[in-house]
Short mmCIF file of C-alpha atoms in Angstrom, two decimals:
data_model
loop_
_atom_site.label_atom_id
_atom_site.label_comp_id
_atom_site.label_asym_id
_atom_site.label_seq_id
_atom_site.Cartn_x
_atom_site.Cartn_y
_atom_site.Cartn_z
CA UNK B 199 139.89 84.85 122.81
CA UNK B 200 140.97 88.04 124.46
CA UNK B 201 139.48 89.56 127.57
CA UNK B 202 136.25 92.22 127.17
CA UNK B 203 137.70 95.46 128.31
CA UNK B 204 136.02 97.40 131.52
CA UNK B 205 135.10 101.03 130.54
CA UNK B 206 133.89 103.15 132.95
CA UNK B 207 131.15 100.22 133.84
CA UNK B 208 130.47 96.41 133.47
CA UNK B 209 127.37 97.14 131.46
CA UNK B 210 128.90 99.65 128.69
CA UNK B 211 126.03 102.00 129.84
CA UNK B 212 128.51 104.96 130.28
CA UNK B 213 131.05 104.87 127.46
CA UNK B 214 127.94 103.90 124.92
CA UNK B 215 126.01 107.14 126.05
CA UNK B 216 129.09 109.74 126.08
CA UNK B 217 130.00 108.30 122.65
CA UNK B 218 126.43 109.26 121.34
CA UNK B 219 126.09 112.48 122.96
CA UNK B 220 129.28 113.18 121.64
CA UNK B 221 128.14 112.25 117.85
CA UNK B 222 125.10 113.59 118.09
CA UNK B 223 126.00 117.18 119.45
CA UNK B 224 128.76 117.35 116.91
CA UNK B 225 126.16 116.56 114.37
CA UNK B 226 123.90 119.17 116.21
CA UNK B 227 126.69 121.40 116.08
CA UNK B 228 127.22 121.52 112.31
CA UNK B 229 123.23 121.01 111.54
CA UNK B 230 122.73 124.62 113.51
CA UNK B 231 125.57 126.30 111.74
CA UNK B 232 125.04 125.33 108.68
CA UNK B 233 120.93 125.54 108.78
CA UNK B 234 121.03 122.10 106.78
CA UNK B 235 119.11 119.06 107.41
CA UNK B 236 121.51 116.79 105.11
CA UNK B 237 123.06 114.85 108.17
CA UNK B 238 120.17 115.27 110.97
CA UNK B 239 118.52 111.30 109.94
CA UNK B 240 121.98 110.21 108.79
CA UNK B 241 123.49 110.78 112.30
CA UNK B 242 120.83 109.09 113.96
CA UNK B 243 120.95 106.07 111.79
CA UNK B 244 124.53 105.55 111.81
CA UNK B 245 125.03 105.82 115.51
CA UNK B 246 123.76 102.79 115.90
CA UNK B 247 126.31 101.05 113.75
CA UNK B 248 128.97 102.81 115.74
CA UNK B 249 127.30 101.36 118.72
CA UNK B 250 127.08 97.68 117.44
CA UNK B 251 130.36 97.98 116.68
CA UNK B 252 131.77 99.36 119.30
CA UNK B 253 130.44 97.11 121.97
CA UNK B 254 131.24 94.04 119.91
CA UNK B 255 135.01 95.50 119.59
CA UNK B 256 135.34 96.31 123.37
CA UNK B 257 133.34 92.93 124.84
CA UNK B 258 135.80 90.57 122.32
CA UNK B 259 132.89 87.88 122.55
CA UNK B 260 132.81 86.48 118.91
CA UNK B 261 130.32 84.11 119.35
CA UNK B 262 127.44 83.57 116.94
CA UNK B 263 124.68 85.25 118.75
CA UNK B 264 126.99 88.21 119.64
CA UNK B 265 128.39 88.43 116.16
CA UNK B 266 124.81 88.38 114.42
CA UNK B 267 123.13 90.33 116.53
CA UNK B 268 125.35 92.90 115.88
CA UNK B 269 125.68 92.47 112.33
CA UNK B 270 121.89 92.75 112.44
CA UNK B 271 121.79 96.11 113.84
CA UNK B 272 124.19 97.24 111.82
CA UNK B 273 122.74 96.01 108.86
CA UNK B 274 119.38 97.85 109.78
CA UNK B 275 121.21 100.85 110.59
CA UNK B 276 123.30 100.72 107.24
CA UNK B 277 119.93 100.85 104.97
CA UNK B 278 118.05 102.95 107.19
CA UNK B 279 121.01 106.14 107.19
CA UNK B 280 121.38 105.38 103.46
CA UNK B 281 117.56 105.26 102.64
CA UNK B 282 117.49 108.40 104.66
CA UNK B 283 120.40 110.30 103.00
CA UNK B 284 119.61 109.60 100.15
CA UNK B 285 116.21 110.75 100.21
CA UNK B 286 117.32 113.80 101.77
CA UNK B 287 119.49 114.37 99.30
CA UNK B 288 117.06 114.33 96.60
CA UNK B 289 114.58 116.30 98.01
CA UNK B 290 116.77 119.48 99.17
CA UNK B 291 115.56 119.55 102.46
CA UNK B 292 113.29 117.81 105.17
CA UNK B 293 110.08 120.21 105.75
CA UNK B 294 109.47 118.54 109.56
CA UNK B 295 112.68 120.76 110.43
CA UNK B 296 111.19 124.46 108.55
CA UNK B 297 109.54 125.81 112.17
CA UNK B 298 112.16 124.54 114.24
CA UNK B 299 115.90 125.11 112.71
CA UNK B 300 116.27 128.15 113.08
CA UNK B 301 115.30 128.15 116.11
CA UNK B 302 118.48 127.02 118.55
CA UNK B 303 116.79 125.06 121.36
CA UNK B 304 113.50 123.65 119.31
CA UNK B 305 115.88 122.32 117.07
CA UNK B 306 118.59 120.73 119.79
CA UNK B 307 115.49 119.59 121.65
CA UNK B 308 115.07 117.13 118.28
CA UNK B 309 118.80 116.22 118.89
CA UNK B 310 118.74 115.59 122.47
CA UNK B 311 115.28 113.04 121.69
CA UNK B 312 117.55 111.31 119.02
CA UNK B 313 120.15 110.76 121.74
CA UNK B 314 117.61 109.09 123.72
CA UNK B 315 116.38 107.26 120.97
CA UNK B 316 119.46 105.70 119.78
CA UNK B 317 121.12 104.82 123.23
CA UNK B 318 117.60 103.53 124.51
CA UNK B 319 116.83 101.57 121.87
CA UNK B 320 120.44 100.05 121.39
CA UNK B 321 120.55 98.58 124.94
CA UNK B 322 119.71 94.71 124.07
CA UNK B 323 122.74 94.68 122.08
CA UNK B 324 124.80 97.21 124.45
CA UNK B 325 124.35 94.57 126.98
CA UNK B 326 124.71 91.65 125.47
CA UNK B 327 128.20 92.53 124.44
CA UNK B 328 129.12 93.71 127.79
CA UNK B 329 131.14 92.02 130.28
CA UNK B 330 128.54 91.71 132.63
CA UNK B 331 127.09 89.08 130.07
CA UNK B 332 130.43 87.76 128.10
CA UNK B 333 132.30 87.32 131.30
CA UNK B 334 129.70 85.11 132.79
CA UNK B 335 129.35 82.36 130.32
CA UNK B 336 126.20 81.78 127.38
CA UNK B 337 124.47 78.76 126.32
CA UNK B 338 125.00 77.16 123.14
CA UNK B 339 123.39 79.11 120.20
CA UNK B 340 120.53 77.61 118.74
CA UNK B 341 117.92 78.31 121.55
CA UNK B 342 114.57 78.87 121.23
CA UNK B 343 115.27 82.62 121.58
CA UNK B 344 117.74 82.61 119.23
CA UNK B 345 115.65 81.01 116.70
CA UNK B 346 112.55 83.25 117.12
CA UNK B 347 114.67 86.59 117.38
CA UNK B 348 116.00 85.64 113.86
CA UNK B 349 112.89 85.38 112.49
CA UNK B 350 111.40 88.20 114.17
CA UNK B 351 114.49 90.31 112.74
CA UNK B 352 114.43 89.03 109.17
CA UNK B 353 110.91 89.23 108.82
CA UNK B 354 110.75 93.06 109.82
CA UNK B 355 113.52 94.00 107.77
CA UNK B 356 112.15 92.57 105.02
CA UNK B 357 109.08 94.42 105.34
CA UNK B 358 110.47 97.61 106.33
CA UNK B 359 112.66 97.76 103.43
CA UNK B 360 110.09 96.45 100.76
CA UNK B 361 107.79 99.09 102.04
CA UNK B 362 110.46 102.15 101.41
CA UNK B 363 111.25 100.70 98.07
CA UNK B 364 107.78 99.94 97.18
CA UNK B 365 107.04 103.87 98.14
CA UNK B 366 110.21 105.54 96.51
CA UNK B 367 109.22 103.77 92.86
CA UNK B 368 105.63 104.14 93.54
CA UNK B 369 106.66 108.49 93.85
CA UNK B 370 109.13 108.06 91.07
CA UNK B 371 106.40 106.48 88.25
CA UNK B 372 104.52 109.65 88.73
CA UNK B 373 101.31 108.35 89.93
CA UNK B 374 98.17 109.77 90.13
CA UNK B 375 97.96 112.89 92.29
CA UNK B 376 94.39 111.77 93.65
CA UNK B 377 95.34 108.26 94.85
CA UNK B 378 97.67 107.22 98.11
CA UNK B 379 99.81 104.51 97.44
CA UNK B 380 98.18 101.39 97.43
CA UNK B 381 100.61 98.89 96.08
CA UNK B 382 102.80 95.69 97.38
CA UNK B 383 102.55 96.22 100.59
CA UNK B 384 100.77 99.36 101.19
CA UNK B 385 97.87 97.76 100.15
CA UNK B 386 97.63 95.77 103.50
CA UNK B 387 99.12 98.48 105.92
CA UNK B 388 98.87 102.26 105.93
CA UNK B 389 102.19 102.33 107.90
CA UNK B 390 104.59 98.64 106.93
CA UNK B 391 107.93 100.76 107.75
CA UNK B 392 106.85 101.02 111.02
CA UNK B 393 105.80 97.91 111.80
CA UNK B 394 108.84 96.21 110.13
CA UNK B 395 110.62 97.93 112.50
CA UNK B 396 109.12 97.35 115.62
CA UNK B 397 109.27 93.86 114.38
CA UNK B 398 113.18 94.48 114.08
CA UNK B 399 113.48 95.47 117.02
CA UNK B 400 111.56 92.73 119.25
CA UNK B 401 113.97 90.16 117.35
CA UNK B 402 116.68 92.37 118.47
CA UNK B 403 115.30 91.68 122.05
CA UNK B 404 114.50 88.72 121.81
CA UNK B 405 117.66 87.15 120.17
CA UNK B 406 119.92 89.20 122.83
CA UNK B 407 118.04 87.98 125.97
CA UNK B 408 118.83 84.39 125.61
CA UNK B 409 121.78 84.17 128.21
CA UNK B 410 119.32 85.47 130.55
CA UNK B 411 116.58 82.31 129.72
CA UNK B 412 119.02 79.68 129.61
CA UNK B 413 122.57 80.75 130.74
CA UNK B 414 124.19 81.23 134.41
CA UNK B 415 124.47 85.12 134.99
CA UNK B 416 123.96 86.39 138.11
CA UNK B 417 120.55 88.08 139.32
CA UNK B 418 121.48 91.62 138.74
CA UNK B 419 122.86 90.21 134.98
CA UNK B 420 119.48 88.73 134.34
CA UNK B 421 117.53 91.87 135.90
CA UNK B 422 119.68 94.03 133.73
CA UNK B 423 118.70 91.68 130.32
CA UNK B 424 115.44 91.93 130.42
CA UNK B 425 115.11 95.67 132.16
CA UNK B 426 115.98 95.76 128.15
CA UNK B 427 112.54 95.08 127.09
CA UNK B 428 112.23 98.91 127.56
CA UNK B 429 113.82 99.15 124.07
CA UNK B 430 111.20 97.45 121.99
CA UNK B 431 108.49 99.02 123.47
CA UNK B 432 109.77 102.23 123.41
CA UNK B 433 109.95 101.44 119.85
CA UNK B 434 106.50 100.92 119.45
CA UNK B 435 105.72 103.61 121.68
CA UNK B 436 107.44 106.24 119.69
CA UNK B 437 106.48 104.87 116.46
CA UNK B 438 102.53 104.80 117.37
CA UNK B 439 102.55 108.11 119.33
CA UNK B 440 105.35 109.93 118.84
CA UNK B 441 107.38 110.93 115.70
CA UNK B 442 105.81 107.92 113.42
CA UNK B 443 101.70 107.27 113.54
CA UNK B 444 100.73 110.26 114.56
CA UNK B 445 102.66 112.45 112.16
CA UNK B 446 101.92 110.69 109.36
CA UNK B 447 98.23 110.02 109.28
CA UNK B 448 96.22 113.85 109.98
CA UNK B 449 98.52 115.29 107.53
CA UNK B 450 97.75 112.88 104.76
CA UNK B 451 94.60 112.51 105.56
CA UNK B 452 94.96 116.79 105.37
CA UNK B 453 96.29 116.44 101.72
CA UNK B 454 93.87 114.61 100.20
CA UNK B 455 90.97 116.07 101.64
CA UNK B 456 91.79 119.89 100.71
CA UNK B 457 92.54 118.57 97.07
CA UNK B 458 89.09 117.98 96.66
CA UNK B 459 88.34 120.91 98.73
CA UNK B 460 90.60 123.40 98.08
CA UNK B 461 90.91 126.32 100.71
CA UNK B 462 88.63 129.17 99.36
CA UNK B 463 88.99 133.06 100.24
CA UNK B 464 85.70 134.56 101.71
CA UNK B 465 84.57 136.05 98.83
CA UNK B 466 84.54 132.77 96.60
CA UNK B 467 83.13 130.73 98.95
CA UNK B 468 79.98 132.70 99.49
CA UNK B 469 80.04 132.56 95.63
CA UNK B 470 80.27 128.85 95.51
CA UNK B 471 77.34 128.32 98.29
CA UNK B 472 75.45 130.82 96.31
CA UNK B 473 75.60 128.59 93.06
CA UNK B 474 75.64 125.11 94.61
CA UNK B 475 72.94 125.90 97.06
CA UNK B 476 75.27 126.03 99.95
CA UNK B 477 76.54 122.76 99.52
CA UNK B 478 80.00 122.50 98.33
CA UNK B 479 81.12 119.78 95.14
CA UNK B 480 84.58 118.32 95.97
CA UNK B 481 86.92 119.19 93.11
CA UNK B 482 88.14 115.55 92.25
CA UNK B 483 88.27 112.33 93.52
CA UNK B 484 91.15 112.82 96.38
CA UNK B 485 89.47 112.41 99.19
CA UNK B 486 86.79 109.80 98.05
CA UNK B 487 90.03 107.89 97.19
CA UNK B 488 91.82 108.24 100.43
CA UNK B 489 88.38 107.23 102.57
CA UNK B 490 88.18 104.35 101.03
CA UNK B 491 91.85 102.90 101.21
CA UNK B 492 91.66 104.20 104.88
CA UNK B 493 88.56 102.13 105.29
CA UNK B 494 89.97 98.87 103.99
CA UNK B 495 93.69 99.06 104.80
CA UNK B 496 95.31 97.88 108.47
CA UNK B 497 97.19 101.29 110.39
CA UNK B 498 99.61 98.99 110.92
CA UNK B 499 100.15 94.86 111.16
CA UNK B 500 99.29 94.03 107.17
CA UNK B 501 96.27 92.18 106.40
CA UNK B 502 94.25 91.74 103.08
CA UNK B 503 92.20 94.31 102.34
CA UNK B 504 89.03 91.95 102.79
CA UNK B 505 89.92 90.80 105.94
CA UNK B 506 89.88 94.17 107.10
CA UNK B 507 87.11 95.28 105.92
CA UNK B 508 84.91 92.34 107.79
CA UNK B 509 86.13 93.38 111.40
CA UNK B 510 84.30 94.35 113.74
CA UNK B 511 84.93 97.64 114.71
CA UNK B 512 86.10 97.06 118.19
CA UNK B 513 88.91 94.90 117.22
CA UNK B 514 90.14 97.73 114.56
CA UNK B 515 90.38 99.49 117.33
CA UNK B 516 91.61 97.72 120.23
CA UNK B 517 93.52 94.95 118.63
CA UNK B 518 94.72 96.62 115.20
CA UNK B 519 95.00 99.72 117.41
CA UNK B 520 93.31 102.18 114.70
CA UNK B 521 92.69 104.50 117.20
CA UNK B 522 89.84 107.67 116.83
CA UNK B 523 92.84 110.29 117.77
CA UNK B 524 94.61 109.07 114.82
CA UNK B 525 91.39 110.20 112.37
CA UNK B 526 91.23 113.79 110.71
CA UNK B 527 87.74 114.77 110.37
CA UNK B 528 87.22 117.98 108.51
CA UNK B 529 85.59 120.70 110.09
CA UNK B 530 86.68 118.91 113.52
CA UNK B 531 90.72 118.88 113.71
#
């Protein structure tokens, strides 16, 4: 086996950060100049291939956990900037980029948090295939580690890619406009993409740590490892307050509620309170339907409907983590 080659650093921190703020700035580059979103998800996703890849390449440690840890990420990657192309593709355009791509630095500032994103949440395997690890030896594969981080890592994919499928044939059988989507596993989770891949990404973690737990790196090795724990939670951290959660639920919750309450010049609504007494008749069913699959589905980890229903508020909230600032209540937000 040939020797991992030194670039810049032992840890591949350098050269894996100036290759994505090279790819993503190019990709910033032609987004701006071209006022197209076609390649803005695409970038993002792939980037972590080229990572995977790259550090595997460079570190020349073919070993099992090595090599599967890196085909996992770039398997995830793979569907994930397909997925998203191709949904881009078909749509025309993404509508979370209409206030900000014209605009030069609203719209880089979206580039420069994808930089961070990718590089931060790519350090388990960055590491792992450095030759800070490689160099200093790794225990047999099969540890307890290993074992879990598979599972974690299959499972989440799994989910995360059922859910996107179960979502883009759901839109394309033309379902009622009224209803949210409430099949496979949408039924048990108002958000299964996201928590597949958080789930993804703690196997990630948890797979790539394991020369840490049971190998003979040195201190500053081991401090490095699990200093990577930074990437799952900033996972789940982004996904439940940033760009994921948060962005997702008001505006549904929006949608459904002004199709049964559709927005009313000033004129027709003191019509309407004239005739209905002042009390206003919802239009359809919309928002009746979307309170109650928001009252019986999990935000996030999938349980039966029934199950959910019979908690206890206080676990819904601090356990299930179906937080009040995630609600829309009209006349409020």
């Amino acid at each position: 086996m040939a020797s991992p080659v030194n670039v810049l650093d032992r840890y591949y921190l350098a050269i894996t950060l100036l290759v994505t703020l090279g790819y993503q700035l190019s990709g910033f580059a032609i987004a701006w100049t071209l006022q197209f979103d076609k390649i803005t998800d695409f970038t993002g996703g792939s980037n972590f291939f080229i990572l995977a890849l790259l550090t595997l390449l460079l570190g020349q440690e073919f070993s099992a956990r090595n090599v599967l840890a890196s085909i996992f990420v770039m398997v995830w990657a793979t569907r994930l900037a397909g997925f998203l192309l191709f949904r881009v593709l078909k749509m025309g355009s993404d509508t979370r980029f209409d206030d900000i791509r014209s605009h030069f630095f609203k719209f880089l500032g979206f580039w420069i948090g994808q930089i961070l994103w990718v590089w931060v949440v790519s350090l388990p395997l960055i590491i792992l295939n450095s030759p800070a690890v490689t160099a200093q030896g790794q225990p047999t594969f099969g540890t307890a580690s290993d074992i879990l981080g598979i599972i974690l890592w299959v499972l989440g994919w799994l989910i995360e890619s059922t859910a996107d499928l179960q979502k883009y044939l759901y839109k394309a059988s033309n379902p009622p406009r009224d209803k949210h989507i409430d099949v496979g596993l949408w039924a048990w989770s108002r958000h299964p993409p996201y928590f597949g891949e958080i789930l993804c990404w703690w196997g990630i973690w948890t797979l790539s740590i394991a020369p840490s737990l049971r190998g003979g790196v040195s201190g500053s090795t081991r401090a490095a490892q699990l200093g990577t724990l930074v990437s799952p939670l900033f996972t789940m951290i982004l996904l439940l307050f940033g760009s994921g959660v948060p962005t997702a639920e008001k505006p549904v919750a929006q949608k459904f509620y002004h199709m049964s309450y559709p927005k009313q010049d000033e004129a027709d609504r003191l019509e309407s309170q004239a005739r209905d007494d002042g009390e206003r008749h919802p239009a359809n069913a919309a928002w009746a339907n979307y309170r109650a699959y928001r009252a019986q589905t999990s935000i996030l980890v999938p349980l039966p409907p029934a199950v959910y229903r019979a908690l206890p508020p206080w676990v819904k909230r601090t356990v299930l983590l179906d937080l009040p600032m995630f609600e829309w209540v009209p006349g409020k937000d």
